[in-house]
CSV table of C-alpha atoms in Angstrom, one decimal:
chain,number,residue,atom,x,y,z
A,136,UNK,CA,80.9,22.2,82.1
A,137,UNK,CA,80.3,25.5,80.3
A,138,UNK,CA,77.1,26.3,78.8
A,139,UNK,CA,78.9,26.4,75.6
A,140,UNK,CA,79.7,22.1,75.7
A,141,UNK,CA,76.4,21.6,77.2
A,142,UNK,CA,75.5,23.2,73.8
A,143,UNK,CA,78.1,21.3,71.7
A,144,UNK,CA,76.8,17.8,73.6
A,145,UNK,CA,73.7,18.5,72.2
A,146,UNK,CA,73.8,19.5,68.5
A,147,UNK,CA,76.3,16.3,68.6
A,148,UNK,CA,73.2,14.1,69.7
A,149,UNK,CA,73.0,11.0,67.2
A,150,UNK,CA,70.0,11.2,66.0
A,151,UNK,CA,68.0,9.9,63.0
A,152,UNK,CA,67.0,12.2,60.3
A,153,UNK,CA,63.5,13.5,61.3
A,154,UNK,CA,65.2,14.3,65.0
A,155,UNK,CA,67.7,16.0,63.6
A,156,UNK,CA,65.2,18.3,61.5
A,157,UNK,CA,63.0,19.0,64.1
A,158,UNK,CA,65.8,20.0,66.7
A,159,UNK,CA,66.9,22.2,64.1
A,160,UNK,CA,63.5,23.7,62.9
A,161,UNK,CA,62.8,24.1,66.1
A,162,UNK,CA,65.8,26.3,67.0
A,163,UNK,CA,66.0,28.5,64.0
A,164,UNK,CA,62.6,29.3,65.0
A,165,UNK,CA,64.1,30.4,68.2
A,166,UNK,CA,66.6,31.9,66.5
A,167,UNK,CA,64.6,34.5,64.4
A,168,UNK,CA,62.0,35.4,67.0
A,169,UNK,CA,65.8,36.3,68.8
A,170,UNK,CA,66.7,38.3,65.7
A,171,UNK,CA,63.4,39.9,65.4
A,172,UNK,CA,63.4,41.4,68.5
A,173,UNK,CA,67.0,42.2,68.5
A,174,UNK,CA,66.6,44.3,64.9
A,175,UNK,CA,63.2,45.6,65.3
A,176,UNK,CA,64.0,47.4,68.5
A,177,UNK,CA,67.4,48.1,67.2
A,178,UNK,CA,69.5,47.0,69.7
A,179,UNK,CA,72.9,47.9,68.7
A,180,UNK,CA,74.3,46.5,72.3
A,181,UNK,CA,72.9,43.7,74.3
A,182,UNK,CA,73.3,43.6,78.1
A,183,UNK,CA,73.3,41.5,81.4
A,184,UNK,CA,73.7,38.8,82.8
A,185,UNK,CA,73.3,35.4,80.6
A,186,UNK,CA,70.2,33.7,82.7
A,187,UNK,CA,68.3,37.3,82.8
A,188,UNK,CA,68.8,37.4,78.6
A,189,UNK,CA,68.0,34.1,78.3
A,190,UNK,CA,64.5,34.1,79.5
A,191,UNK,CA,63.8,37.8,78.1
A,192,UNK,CA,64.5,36.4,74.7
A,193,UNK,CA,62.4,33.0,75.8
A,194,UNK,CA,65.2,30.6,75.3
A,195,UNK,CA,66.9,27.9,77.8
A,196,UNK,CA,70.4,28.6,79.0
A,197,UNK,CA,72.2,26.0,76.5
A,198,UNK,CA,70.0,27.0,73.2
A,199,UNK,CA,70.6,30.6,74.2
A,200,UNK,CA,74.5,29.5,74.5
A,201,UNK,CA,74.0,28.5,71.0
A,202,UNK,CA,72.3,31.6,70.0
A,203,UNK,CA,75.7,33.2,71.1
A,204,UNK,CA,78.1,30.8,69.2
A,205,UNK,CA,75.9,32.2,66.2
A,206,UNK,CA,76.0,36.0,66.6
A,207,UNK,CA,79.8,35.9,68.0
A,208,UNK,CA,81.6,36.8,64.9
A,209,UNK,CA,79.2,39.9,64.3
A,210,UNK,CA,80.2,41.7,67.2
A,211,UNK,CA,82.7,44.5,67.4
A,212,UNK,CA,84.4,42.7,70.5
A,213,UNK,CA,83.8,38.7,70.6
A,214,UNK,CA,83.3,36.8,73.8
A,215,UNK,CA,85.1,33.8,75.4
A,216,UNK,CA,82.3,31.2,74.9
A,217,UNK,CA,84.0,28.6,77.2
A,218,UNK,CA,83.5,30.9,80.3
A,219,UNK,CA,80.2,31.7,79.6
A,220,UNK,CA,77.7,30.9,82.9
A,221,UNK,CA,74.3,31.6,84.0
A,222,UNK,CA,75.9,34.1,86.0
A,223,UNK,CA,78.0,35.4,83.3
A,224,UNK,CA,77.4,39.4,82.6
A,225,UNK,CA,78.2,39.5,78.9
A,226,UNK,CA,77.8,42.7,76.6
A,227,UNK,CA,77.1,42.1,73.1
A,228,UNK,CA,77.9,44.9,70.7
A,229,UNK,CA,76.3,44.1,67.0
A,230,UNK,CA,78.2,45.3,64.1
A,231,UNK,CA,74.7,45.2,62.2
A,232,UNK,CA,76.5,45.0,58.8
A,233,UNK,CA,78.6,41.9,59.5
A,234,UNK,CA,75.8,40.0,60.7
A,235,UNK,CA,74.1,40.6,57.5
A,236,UNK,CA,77.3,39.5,56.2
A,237,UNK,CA,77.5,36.4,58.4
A,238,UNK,CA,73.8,35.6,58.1
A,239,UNK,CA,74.7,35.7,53.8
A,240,UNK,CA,77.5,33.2,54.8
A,241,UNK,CA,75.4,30.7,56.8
A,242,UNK,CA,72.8,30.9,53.6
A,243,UNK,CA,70.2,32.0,56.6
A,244,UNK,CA,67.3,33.5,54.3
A,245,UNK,CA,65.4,33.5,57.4
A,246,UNK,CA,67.4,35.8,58.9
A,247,UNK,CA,68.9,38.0,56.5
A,248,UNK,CA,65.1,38.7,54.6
A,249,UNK,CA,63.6,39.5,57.7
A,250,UNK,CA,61.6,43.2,57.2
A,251,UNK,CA,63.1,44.8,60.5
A,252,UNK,CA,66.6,44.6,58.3
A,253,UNK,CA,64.6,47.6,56.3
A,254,UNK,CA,65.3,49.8,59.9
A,255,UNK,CA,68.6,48.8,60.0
A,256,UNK,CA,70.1,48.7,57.0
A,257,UNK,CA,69.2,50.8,53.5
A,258,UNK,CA,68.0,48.2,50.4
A,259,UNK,CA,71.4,49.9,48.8
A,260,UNK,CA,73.7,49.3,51.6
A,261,UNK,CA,72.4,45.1,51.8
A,262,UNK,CA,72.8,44.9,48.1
A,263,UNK,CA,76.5,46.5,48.8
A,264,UNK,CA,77.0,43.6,51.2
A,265,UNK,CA,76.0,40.8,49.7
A,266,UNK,CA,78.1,42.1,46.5
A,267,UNK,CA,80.5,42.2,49.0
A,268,UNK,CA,79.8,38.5,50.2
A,269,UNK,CA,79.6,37.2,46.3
A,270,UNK,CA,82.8,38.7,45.7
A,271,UNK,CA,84.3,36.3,48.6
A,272,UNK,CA,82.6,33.5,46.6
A,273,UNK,CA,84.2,34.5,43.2
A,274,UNK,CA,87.3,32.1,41.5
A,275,UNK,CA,89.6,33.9,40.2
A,276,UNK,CA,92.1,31.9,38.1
A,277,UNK,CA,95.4,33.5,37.1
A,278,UNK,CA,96.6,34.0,33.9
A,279,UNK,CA,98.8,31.4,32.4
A,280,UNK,CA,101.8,32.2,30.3
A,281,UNK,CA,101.3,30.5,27.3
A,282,UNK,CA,104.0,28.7,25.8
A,283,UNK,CA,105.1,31.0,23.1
A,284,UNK,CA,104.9,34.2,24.7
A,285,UNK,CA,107.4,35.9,25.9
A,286,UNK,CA,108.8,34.7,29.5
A,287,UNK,CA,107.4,36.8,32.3
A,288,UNK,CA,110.9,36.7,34.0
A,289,UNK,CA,112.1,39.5,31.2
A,290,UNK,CA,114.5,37.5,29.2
A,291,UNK,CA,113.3,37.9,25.9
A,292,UNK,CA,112.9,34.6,25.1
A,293,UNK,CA,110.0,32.5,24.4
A,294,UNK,CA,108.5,31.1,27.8
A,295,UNK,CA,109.2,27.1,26.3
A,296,UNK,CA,112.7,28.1,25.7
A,297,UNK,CA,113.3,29.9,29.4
A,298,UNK,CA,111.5,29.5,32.4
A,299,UNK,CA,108.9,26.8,31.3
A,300,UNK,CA,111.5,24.0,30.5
């Protein structure tokens, strides 16, 4: 079993409410002291082997597998998660600006306020970003032809009498 499902058997745990927040307080705090020291030494590329990574960031192996299910779609070149071991050499290149897009995604203040972001990343270029990320969350509803305008097919006629029978 990859470290990966070891991680999936565990967020899947059943457990009552209070479990649940404190096994996920508990990682998120895991989580940012990760990102801290990942942003505030400006790592743009993480390297070795996954048990070696794991306890220089001070996680197990299966919250550090998590870790990596997290920051996956922020780097240049994903990794296969499902092959991942302790033995695993993995190279993690972070496109710094689409993990403060991702972290604007998962709604992870945490992550995306924390001050070594101010190293990384101009106030202008996150404000540029999370425009960016808003814009994703916009509706846009198209125009409707109203029924006595003319038809958009070019007709002449009045949209009632053409195309909106």
């Amino acid at each position: 079993m990859s470290l990966y499902d070891k991680w999936l058997d565990l967020v899947n745990i059943e457990r009552d409410q209070e479990e649940y927040d404190e096994f996920w307080e508990g990682y998120f705090v895991a989580e940012e002291k990760v990102y801290q020291k990942i942003l505030g030494d400006k790592l743009e590329v993480v390297s070795g082997k996954v048990s070696e990574l794991a306890e220089g960031f001070k996680m197990d192996l299966v919250t550090f597998a998590g870790f990596l299910s997290g920051i996956n779609t922020s780097l240049k070149q994903e990794i296969d998660l499902d092959s991942i071991t302790e033995e695993s050499e993995i190279k993690l290149e972070i496109d710094f600006e689409k993990l403060y897009f991702n972290m604007l995604d998962a709604q992870a203040d945490w992550l995306y306020t924390l001050k070594e972001w101010d190293d990384i990343l101009t106030v202008e270029k996150r404000k540029e970003i999370k425009k960016q990320y808003n814009a994703t969350k916009t509706i846009v509803k198209e125009d409707k032809t109203g029924r006595n305008e003319p038809c958009p097919c070019g007709s002449g006629k009045k949209y009632k009498k053409c195309c909106g029978k």
